[in-house]
Amino acid sequence: MIELRDIIVHGLPPFFIGACVGSFLNVCIYRIPLGKSVVTPGSRCAACGAGIRWWNNLPILSWFLLRGRAVCCGTRIDFRYALVEALTAGLFLALWRCYGVTAPWLAVIYMVFVAALVVATFIDFDYYIIPDRITLGCCVAGLSLSAAAPELHGAVSWSAGLLRSAAGLITGGGLLWAVAVVGRRVFRKEAMGFGDVKFLAGMGALLGWQAVVFIVAVSSLAGAACGIMVMMVSGWRRELRIPYAPYLALAAVVWVLGGWRVMAWYSEFLIGNR
Ligand SMILES: [Zn+2]
């Protein structure tokens, strides 16, 4: 019974907070690409503009209680709203289980970071762009948080944290920038969006250059695998566009949730075999 109580006490708060944050992220995903404020006005029906009462706006639950239809006008509500809320809730719970006890501040920083990843992912799905507000925001936040909390990079002094953050930013931005430039020369079209370049630079600023290496490897493998599957299903149409941000975001989440251990183990393995 102690275990069940443990799960409720330590698991429910981050899950609940994540679901509420996810509800706000839905607003961000919808409004940021339209250039609207994410704060005002309050929640409105996307179809008829009627205000939404809080009891019809409960994260995850409301979609099921309302059976996927808006109260005001009966318009179908995309299941994705509930999915984004459940996803954010699950990610917050996982982050808290990883860092909550040992480094609660890191857990909070990673929660904000993962929230930005969720927004970037779904905006890229919808529009094939990643807004500067998110990518450049990650760069600035990554640099300043690394100075304020150098333990993000396993450093002690603020200057060491900032230095490692800058190294990560330059590695991430530089690597994809090179891919973008070479890709444009070789394929004579946009192979890599500059949103992706800025996005990986921001990830590098927060997570360091080792994370950049991991994220590039994992995201390109995952992207290639999914791309081949999508092309097989859709009958090998060559003009198909596949957003890259979701794979970058997925790889970054894997890194934060323990991929860094795999990387540390792997580099030890390489050194040991030399
Ligand atoms: Zn409506």
Coordinates of C-alpha atoms in Angstrom, one line a residue, residues 102-253:
T102 CA 18.0 14.5 -6.8
A103 CA 17.7 17.8 -8.7
P104 CA 14.2 19.4 -8.5
W105 CA 15.4 22.6 -10.2
L106 CA 16.7 20.7 -13.2
A107 CA 13.4 18.9 -13.4
V108 CA 11.6 22.3 -13.6
I109 CA 14.0 23.6 -16.2
Y110 CA 13.6 20.5 -18.3
M111 CA 9.8 20.7 -18.0
V112 CA 9.8 24.2 -19.5
F113 CA 12.2 22.9 -22.2
V114 CA 10.0 19.9 -23.0
A115 CA 6.9 22.2 -23.2
A116 CA 8.7 24.2 -25.9
L117 CA 9.5 21.0 -27.7
V118 CA 5.9 19.9 -27.7
V119 CA 4.8 23.3 -29.2
A120 CA 7.5 23.3 -31.8
T121 CA 6.6 19.7 -32.8
F122 CA 3.0 20.4 -33.5
I123 CA 3.5 23.7 -35.2
D124 CA 6.0 22.0 -37.5
F125 CA 3.5 19.3 -38.3
D126 CA 0.9 22.0 -39.2
Y127 CA 3.0 24.6 -41.0
Y128 CA 6.4 23.2 -41.6
I129 CA 7.9 26.0 -39.6
I130 CA 9.4 26.5 -36.1
P131 CA 8.7 30.0 -34.9
D132 CA 11.7 32.1 -33.8
R133 CA 10.0 32.8 -30.5
I134 CA 10.7 29.1 -29.7
T135 CA 14.0 28.5 -31.4
L136 CA 15.7 31.8 -30.5
G137 CA 14.0 31.7 -27.1
C138 CA 15.7 28.3 -26.5
C139 CA 19.1 29.8 -27.4
V140 CA 18.7 32.7 -25.1
A141 CA 17.2 30.7 -22.3
G142 CA 19.8 27.9 -22.7
L143 CA 22.7 30.4 -22.4
S144 CA 21.3 32.3 -19.4
L145 CA 20.1 29.2 -17.5
S146 CA 23.5 27.6 -18.0
A147 CA 25.1 30.5 -16.3
A148 CA 22.5 30.5 -13.5
A149 CA 22.4 26.7 -13.1
P150 CA 25.9 25.4 -14.3
E151 CA 25.0 21.9 -13.0
L152 CA 23.0 21.6 -16.2
H153 CA 26.4 20.9 -17.8
G154 CA 28.0 19.3 -14.8
A155 CA 29.9 22.5 -14.1
V156 CA 30.3 24.4 -10.8
S157 CA 31.1 28.0 -11.8
W158 CA 28.8 30.2 -13.9
S159 CA 31.5 30.9 -16.4
A160 CA 32.1 27.2 -17.1
G161 CA 28.4 26.6 -17.5
L162 CA 28.2 29.5 -20.0
L163 CA 31.2 28.3 -21.9
R164 CA 29.8 24.7 -22.3
S165 CA 26.5 26.2 -23.3
A166 CA 28.1 28.3 -26.0
A167 CA 30.0 25.2 -27.2
G168 CA 26.7 23.3 -27.5
L169 CA 25.0 26.2 -29.3
I170 CA 27.8 26.5 -31.8
T171 CA 28.0 22.7 -32.3
G172 CA 24.3 22.4 -32.8
G173 CA 23.8 25.4 -35.0
G174 CA 27.0 24.8 -37.0
L175 CA 26.3 21.2 -37.7
L176 CA 22.9 21.7 -39.2
W177 CA 23.9 24.9 -40.9
A178 CA 26.6 23.0 -42.8
V179 CA 24.0 20.3 -43.7
A180 CA 21.6 23.0 -44.9
V181 CA 24.3 24.7 -47.1
V182 CA 25.7 21.5 -48.5
G183 CA 22.1 20.1 -49.0
R184 CA 21.2 23.2 -51.0
R185 CA 24.2 22.9 -53.2
V186 CA 23.7 19.2 -53.9
F187 CA 20.0 18.9 -54.2
R188 CA 19.4 22.5 -55.5
K189 CA 16.5 22.9 -53.1
E190 CA 15.9 23.5 -49.4
A191 CA 17.1 20.2 -47.8
M192 CA 17.1 21.6 -44.2
G193 CA 15.1 24.5 -42.9
F194 CA 16.9 27.2 -41.0
G195 CA 14.3 26.8 -38.2
D196 CA 15.8 23.4 -37.6
V197 CA 19.3 24.9 -37.5
K198 CA 18.2 27.4 -34.8
F199 CA 16.2 24.7 -33.0
L200 CA 19.3 22.4 -32.6
A201 CA 21.4 25.4 -31.6
G202 CA 18.9 26.1 -28.8
M203 CA 19.0 22.4 -27.7
G204 CA 22.8 22.6 -27.7
A205 CA 22.8 25.7 -25.5
L206 CA 20.8 24.0 -22.9
L207 CA 22.1 20.4 -23.1
G208 CA 25.7 20.7 -24.3
W209 CA 27.6 19.4 -27.4
Q210 CA 27.5 15.8 -26.4
A211 CA 23.7 16.0 -26.5
V212 CA 23.9 17.5 -30.0
V213 CA 25.9 14.5 -31.3
F214 CA 23.3 12.2 -29.8
I215 CA 20.3 14.2 -31.0
V216 CA 21.6 14.4 -34.6
A217 CA 22.2 10.6 -34.7
V218 CA 18.9 9.5 -33.1
S219 CA 16.8 12.1 -34.9
S220 CA 18.1 11.2 -38.4
L221 CA 17.7 7.5 -37.8
A222 CA 14.2 8.0 -36.5
G223 CA 13.4 10.5 -39.3
A224 CA 14.7 8.2 -42.0
A225 CA 12.8 5.2 -40.6
C226 CA 9.5 7.1 -40.4
G227 CA 10.1 8.8 -43.8
I228 CA 10.5 5.4 -45.5
M229 CA 7.4 4.1 -43.8
V230 CA 5.4 7.2 -44.8
M231 CA 6.7 7.0 -48.4
M232 CA 5.8 3.3 -48.6
V233 CA 2.3 3.9 -47.4
S234 CA 1.8 6.9 -49.7
G235 CA 3.3 5.2 -52.8
W236 CA 6.7 6.8 -53.1
R237 CA 5.7 10.4 -53.9
R238 CA 9.0 12.2 -54.0
E239 CA 7.6 15.7 -53.3
L240 CA 6.5 14.6 -49.8
R241 CA 7.6 17.0 -47.1
I242 CA 8.5 15.6 -43.7
P243 CA 9.0 17.9 -40.8
Y244 CA 12.2 17.4 -39.0
A245 CA 11.5 19.2 -35.7
P246 CA 9.4 16.3 -34.2
Y247 CA 12.4 14.0 -34.5
L248 CA 14.8 16.5 -33.1
A249 CA 12.4 17.0 -30.2
L250 CA 11.9 13.2 -29.7
A251 CA 15.7 12.7 -29.6
A252 CA 16.1 15.6 -27.1
V253 CA 13.5 14.1 -24.8

